[in-house]
PDB file of C-alpha atoms in Angstrom:
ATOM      1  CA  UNK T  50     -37.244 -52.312 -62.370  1.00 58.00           C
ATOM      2  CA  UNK T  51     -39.800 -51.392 -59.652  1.00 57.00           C
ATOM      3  CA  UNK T  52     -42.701 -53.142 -58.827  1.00 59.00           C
ATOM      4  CA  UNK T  53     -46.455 -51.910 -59.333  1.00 70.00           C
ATOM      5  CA  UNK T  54     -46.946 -52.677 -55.652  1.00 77.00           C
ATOM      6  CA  UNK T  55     -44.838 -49.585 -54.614  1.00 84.00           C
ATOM      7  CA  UNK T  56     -46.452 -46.850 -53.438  1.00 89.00           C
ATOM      8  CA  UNK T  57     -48.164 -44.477 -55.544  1.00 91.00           C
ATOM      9  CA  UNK T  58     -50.314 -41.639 -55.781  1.00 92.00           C
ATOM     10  CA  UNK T  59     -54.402 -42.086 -55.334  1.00 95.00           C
ATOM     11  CA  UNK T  60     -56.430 -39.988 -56.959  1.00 95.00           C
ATOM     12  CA  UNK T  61     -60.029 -39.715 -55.182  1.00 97.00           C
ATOM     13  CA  UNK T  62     -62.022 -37.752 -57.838  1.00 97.00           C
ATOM     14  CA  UNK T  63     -61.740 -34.844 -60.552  1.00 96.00           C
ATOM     15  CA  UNK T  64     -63.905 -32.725 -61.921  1.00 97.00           C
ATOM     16  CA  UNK T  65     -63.175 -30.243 -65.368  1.00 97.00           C
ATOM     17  CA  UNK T  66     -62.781 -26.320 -64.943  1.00 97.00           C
ATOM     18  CA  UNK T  67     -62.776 -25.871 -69.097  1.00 98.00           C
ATOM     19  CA  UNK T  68     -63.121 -28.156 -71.926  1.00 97.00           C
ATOM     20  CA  UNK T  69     -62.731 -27.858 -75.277  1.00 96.00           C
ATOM     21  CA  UNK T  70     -62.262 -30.037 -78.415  1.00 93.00           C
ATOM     22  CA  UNK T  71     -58.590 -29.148 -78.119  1.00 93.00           C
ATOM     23  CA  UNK T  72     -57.624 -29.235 -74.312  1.00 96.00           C
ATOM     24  CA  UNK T  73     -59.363 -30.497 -70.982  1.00 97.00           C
ATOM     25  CA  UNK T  74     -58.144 -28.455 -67.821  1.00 97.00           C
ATOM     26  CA  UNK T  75     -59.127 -30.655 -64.484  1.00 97.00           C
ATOM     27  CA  UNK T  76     -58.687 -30.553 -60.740  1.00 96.00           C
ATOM     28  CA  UNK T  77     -57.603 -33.290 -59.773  1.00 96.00           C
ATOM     29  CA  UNK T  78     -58.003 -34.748 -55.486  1.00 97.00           C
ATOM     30  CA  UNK T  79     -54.881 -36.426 -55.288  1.00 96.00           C
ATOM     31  CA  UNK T  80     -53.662 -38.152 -51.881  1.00 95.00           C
ATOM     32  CA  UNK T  81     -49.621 -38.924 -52.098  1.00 95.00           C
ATOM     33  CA  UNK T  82     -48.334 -42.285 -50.184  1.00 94.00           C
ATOM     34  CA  UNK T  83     -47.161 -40.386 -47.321  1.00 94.00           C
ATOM     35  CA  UNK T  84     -50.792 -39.618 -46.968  1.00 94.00           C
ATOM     36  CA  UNK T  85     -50.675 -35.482 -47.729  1.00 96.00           C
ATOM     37  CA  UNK T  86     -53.797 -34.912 -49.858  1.00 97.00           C
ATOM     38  CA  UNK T  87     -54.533 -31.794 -52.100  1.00 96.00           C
ATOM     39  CA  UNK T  88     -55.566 -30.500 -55.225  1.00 96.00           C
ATOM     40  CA  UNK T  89     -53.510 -30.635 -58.654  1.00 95.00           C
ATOM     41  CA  UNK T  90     -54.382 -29.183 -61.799  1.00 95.00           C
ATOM     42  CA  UNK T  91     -54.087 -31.550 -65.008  1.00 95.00           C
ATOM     43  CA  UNK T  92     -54.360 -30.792 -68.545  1.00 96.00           C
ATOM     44  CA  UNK T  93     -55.304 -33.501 -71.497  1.00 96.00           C
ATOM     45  CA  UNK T  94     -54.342 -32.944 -75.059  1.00 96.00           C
ATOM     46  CA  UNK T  95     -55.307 -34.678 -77.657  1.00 97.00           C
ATOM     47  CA  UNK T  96     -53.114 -37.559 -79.387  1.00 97.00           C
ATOM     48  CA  UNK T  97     -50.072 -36.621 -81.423  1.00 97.00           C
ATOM     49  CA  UNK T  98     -48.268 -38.933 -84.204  1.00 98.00           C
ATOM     50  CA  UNK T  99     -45.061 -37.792 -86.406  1.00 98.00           C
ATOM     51  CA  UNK T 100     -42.635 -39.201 -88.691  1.00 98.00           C
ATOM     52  CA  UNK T 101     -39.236 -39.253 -89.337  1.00 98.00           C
ATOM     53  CA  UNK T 102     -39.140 -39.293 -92.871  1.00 98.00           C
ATOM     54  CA  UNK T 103     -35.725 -40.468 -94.330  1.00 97.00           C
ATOM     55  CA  UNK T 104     -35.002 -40.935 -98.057  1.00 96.00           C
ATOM     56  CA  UNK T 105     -34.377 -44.030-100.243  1.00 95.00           C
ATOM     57  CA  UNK T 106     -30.712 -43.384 -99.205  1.00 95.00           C
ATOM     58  CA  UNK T 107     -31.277 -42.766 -95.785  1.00 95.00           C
ATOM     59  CA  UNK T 108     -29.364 -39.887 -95.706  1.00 96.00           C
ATOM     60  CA  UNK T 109     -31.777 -36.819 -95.731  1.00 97.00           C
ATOM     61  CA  UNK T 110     -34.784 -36.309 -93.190  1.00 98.00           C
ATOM     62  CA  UNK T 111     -38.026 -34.217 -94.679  1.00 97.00           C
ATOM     63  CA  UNK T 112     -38.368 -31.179 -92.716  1.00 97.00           C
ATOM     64  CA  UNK T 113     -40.512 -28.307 -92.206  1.00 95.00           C
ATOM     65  CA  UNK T 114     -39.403 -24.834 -91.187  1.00 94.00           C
ATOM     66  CA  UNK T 115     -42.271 -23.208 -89.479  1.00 93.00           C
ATOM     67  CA  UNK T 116     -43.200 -20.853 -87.248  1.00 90.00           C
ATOM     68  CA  UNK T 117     -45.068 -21.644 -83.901  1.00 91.00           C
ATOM     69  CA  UNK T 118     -46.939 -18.277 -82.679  1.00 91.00           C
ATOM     70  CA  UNK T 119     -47.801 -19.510 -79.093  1.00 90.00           C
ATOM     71  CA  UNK T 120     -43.989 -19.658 -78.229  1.00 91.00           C
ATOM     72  CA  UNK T 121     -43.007 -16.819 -81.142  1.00 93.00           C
ATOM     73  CA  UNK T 122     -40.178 -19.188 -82.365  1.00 93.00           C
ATOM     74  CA  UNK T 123     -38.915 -20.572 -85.627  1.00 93.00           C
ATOM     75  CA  UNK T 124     -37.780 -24.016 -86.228  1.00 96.00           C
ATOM     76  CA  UNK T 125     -37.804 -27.312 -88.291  1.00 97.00           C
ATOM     77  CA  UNK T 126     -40.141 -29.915 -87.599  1.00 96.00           C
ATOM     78  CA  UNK T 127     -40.980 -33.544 -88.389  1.00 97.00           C
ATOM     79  CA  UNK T 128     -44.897 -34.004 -90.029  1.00 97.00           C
ATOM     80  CA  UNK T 129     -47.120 -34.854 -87.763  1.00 96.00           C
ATOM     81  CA  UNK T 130     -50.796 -34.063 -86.552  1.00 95.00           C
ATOM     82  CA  UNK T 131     -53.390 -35.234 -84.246  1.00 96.00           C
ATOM     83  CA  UNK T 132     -55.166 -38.524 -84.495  1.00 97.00           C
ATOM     84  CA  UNK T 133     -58.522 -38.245 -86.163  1.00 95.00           C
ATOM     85  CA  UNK T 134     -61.267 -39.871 -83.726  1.00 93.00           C
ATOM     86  CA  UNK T 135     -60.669 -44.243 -84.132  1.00 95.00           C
ATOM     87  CA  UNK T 136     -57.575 -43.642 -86.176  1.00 96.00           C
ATOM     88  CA  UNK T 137     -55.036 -45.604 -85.091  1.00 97.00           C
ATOM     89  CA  UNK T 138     -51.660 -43.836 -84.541  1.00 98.00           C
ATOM     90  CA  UNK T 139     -49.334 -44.948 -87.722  1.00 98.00           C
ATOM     91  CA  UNK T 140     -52.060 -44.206 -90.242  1.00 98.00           C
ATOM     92  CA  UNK T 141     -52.158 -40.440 -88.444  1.00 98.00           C
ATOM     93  CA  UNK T 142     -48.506 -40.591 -89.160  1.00 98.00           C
ATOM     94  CA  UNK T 143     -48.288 -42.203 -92.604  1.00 97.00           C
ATOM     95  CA  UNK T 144     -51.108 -39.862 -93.389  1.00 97.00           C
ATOM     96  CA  UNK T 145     -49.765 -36.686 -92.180  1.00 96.00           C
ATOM     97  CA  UNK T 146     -47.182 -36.970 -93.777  1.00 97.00           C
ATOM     98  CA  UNK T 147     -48.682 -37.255 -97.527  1.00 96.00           C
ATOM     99  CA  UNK T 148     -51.451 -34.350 -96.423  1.00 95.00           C
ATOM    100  CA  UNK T 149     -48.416 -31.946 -95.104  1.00 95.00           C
ATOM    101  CA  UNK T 150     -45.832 -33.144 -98.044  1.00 95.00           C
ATOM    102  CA  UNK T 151     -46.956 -35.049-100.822  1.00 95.00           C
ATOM    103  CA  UNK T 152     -45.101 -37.711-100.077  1.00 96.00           C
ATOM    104  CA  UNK T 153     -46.196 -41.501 -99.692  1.00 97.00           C
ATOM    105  CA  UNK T 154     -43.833 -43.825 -97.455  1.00 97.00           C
ATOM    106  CA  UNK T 155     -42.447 -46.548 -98.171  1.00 95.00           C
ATOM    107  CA  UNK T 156     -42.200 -48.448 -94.989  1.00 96.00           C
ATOM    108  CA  UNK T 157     -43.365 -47.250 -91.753  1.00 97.00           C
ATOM    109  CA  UNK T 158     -42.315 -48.137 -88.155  1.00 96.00           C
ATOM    110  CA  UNK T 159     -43.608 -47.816 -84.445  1.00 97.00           C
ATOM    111  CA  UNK T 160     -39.902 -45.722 -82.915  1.00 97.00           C
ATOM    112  CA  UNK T 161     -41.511 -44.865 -79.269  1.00 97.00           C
ATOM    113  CA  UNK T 162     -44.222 -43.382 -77.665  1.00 97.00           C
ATOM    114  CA  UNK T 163     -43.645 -40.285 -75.248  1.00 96.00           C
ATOM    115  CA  UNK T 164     -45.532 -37.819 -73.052  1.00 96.00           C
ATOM    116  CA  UNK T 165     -43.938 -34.527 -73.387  1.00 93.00           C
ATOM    117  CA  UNK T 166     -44.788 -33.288 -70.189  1.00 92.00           C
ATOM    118  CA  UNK T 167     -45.503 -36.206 -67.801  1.00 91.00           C
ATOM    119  CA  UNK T 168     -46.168 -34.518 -64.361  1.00 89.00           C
ATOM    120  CA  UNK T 169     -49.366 -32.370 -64.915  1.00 91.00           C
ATOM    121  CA  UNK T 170     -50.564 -33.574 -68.725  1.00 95.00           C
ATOM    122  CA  UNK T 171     -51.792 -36.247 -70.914  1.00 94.00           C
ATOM    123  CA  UNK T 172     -50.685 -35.904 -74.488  1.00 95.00           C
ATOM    124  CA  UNK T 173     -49.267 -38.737 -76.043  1.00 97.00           C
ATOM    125  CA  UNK T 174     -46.709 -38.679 -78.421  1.00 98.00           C
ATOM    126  CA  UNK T 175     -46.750 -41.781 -80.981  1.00 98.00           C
ATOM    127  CA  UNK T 176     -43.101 -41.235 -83.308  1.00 98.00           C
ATOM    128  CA  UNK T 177     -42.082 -43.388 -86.557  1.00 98.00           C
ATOM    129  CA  UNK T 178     -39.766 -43.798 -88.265  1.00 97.00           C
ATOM    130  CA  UNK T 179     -40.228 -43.952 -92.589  1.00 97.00           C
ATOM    131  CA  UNK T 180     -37.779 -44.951 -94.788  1.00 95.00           C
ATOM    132  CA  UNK T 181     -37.998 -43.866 -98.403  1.00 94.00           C
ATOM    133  CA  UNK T 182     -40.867 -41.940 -99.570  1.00 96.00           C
ATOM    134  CA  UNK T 183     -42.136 -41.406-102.930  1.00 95.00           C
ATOM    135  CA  UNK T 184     -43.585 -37.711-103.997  1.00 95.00           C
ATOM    136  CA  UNK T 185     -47.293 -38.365-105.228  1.00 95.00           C
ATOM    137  CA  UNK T 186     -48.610 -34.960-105.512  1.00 89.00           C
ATOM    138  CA  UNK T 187     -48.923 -31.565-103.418  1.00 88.00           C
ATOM    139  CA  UNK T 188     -49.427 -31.022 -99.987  1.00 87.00           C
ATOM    140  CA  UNK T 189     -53.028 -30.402 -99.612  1.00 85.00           C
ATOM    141  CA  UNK T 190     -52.484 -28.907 -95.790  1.00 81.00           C
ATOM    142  CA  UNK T 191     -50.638 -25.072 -96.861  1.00 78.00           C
ATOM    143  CA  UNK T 192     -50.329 -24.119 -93.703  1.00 78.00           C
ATOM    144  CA  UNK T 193     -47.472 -26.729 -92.569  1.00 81.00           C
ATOM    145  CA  UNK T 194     -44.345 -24.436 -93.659  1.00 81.00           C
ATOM    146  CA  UNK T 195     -41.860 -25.212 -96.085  1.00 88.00           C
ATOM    147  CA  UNK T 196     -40.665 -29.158 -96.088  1.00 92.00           C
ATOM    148  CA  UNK T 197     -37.050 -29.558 -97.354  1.00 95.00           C
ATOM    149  CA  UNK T 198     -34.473 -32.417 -97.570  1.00 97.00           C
ATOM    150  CA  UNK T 199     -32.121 -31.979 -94.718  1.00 98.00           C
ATOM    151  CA  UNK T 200     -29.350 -34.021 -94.542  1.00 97.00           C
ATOM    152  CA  UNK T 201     -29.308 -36.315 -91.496  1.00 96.00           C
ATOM    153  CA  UNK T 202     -25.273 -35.670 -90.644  1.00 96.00           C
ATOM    154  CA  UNK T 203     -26.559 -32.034 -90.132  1.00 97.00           C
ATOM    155  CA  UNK T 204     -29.598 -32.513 -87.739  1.00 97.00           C
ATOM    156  CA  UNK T 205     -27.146 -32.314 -84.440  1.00 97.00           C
ATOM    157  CA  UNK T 206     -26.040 -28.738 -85.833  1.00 97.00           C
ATOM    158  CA  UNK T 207     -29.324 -27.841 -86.087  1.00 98.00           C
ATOM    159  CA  UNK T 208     -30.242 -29.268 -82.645  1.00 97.00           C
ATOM    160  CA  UNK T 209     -27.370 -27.282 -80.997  1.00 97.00           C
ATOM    161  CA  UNK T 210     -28.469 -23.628 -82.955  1.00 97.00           C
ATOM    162  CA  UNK T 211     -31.283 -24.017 -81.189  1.00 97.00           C
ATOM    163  CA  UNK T 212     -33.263 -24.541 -84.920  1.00 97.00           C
ATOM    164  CA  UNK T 213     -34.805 -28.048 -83.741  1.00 97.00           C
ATOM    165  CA  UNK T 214     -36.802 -27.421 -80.370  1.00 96.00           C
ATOM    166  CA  UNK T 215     -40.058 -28.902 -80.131  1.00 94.00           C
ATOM    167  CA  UNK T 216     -40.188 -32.491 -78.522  1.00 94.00           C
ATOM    168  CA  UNK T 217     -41.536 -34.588 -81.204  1.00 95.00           C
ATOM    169  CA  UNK T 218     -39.415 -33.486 -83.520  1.00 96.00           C
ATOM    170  CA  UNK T 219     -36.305 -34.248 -80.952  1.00 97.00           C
ATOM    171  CA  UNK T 220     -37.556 -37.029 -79.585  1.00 97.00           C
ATOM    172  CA  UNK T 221     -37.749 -38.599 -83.393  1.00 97.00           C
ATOM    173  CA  UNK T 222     -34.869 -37.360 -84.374  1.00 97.00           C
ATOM    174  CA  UNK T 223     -32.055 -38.506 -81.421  1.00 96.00           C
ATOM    175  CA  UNK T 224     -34.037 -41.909 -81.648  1.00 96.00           C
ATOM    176  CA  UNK T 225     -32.825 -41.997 -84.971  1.00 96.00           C
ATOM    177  CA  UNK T 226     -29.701 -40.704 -85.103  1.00 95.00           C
ATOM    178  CA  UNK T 227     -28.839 -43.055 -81.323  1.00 93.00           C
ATOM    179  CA  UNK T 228     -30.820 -46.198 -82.262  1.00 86.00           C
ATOM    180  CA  UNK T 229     -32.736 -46.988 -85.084  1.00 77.00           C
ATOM    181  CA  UNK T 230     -30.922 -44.817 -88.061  1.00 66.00           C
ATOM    182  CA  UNK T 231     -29.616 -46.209 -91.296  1.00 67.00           C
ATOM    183  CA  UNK T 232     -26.881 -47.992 -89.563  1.00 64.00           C
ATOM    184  CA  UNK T 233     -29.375 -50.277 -88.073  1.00 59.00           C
ATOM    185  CA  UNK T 234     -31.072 -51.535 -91.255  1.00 49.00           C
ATOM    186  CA  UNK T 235     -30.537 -54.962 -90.431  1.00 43.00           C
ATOM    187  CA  UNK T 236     -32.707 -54.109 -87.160  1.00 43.00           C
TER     188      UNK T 236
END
């Protein structure tokens, strides 16, 4: 492990070239340890939580196939939103997942916490893991795609067909299936 003393990047200032209630785009006056100094552009997202939701069994994962315009691509995806202002990350989870499903979970659990795309933004990624869920009523968010059962055993298919490809949704998903899945119930 490396110690906080080692060298590292200094940043003398920023100042915001757009800003909106969905993304902040910033110059950043950055001066590396070597002592080169320049501009960098960063971008802040908000917040993100999602769930893997497994049944009683832990067998099946709830899914949603949807499709995402900005890349033009299909694929299945975990629920998940963006924290509401003072919510704290596993109630945007736990209640993403009743809004986009209609399903209440059982028991909830922190997984990790991730930035998708370290070098130029902020957008944490908090992912948890549910297991069991109980249907309470209809999704009240339509516009989530269609959420289906999937069975676990066939999420690496999926992964390979290229049908699973956004990072929360991977990120949950090979946490599961590596670490923290139904074999580890004891954990």
């Amino acid at each position: 492990m490396t110690s906080h003393r080692e060298p590292r990047w200094v940043v003398h200032g920023s100042r915001d070239l757009y800003s909106s209630k969905w993304v902040v785009l910033s110059l950043a006056d950055i001066e590396l340890p070597s002592g080169e100094r320049f501009e960098h552009h960063t971008l802040t997202l908000p917040p993100a939580a999602m769930t893997v939701v497994l049944d009683d069994a832990g067998e099946n994962v709830l899914m949603s196939w949807r499709h995402r315009f900005v890349p033009d691509v299909w694929n299945y995806e975990l629920p998940g939103g963006l924290l509401d202002e003072g919510e704290e990350p596993i109630d945007t989870a736990a209640r993403e997942v009743l809004e986009e499903t209609g399903y209440r979970v059982r028991k909830i659990e922190h997984l990790v916490t991730f930035e998708p795309m370290i070098g130029m933004v902020r957008n944490a990624h908090y992912v948890y893991l549910a297991r069991g869920a109980e249907r309470v009523g209809e999704a009240t968010e339509l516009n989530e795609g269609k959420f289906q059962w999937l069975p676990l055993a066939d999420v690496p298919g999926l992964i390979a067909e290229g049908k699973i490809v956004n990072s929360g949704s991977l990120v949950g998903l090979l946490h599961v299936l590596a670490l923290s899945g139904p074999k580890s119930r004891g954990k």
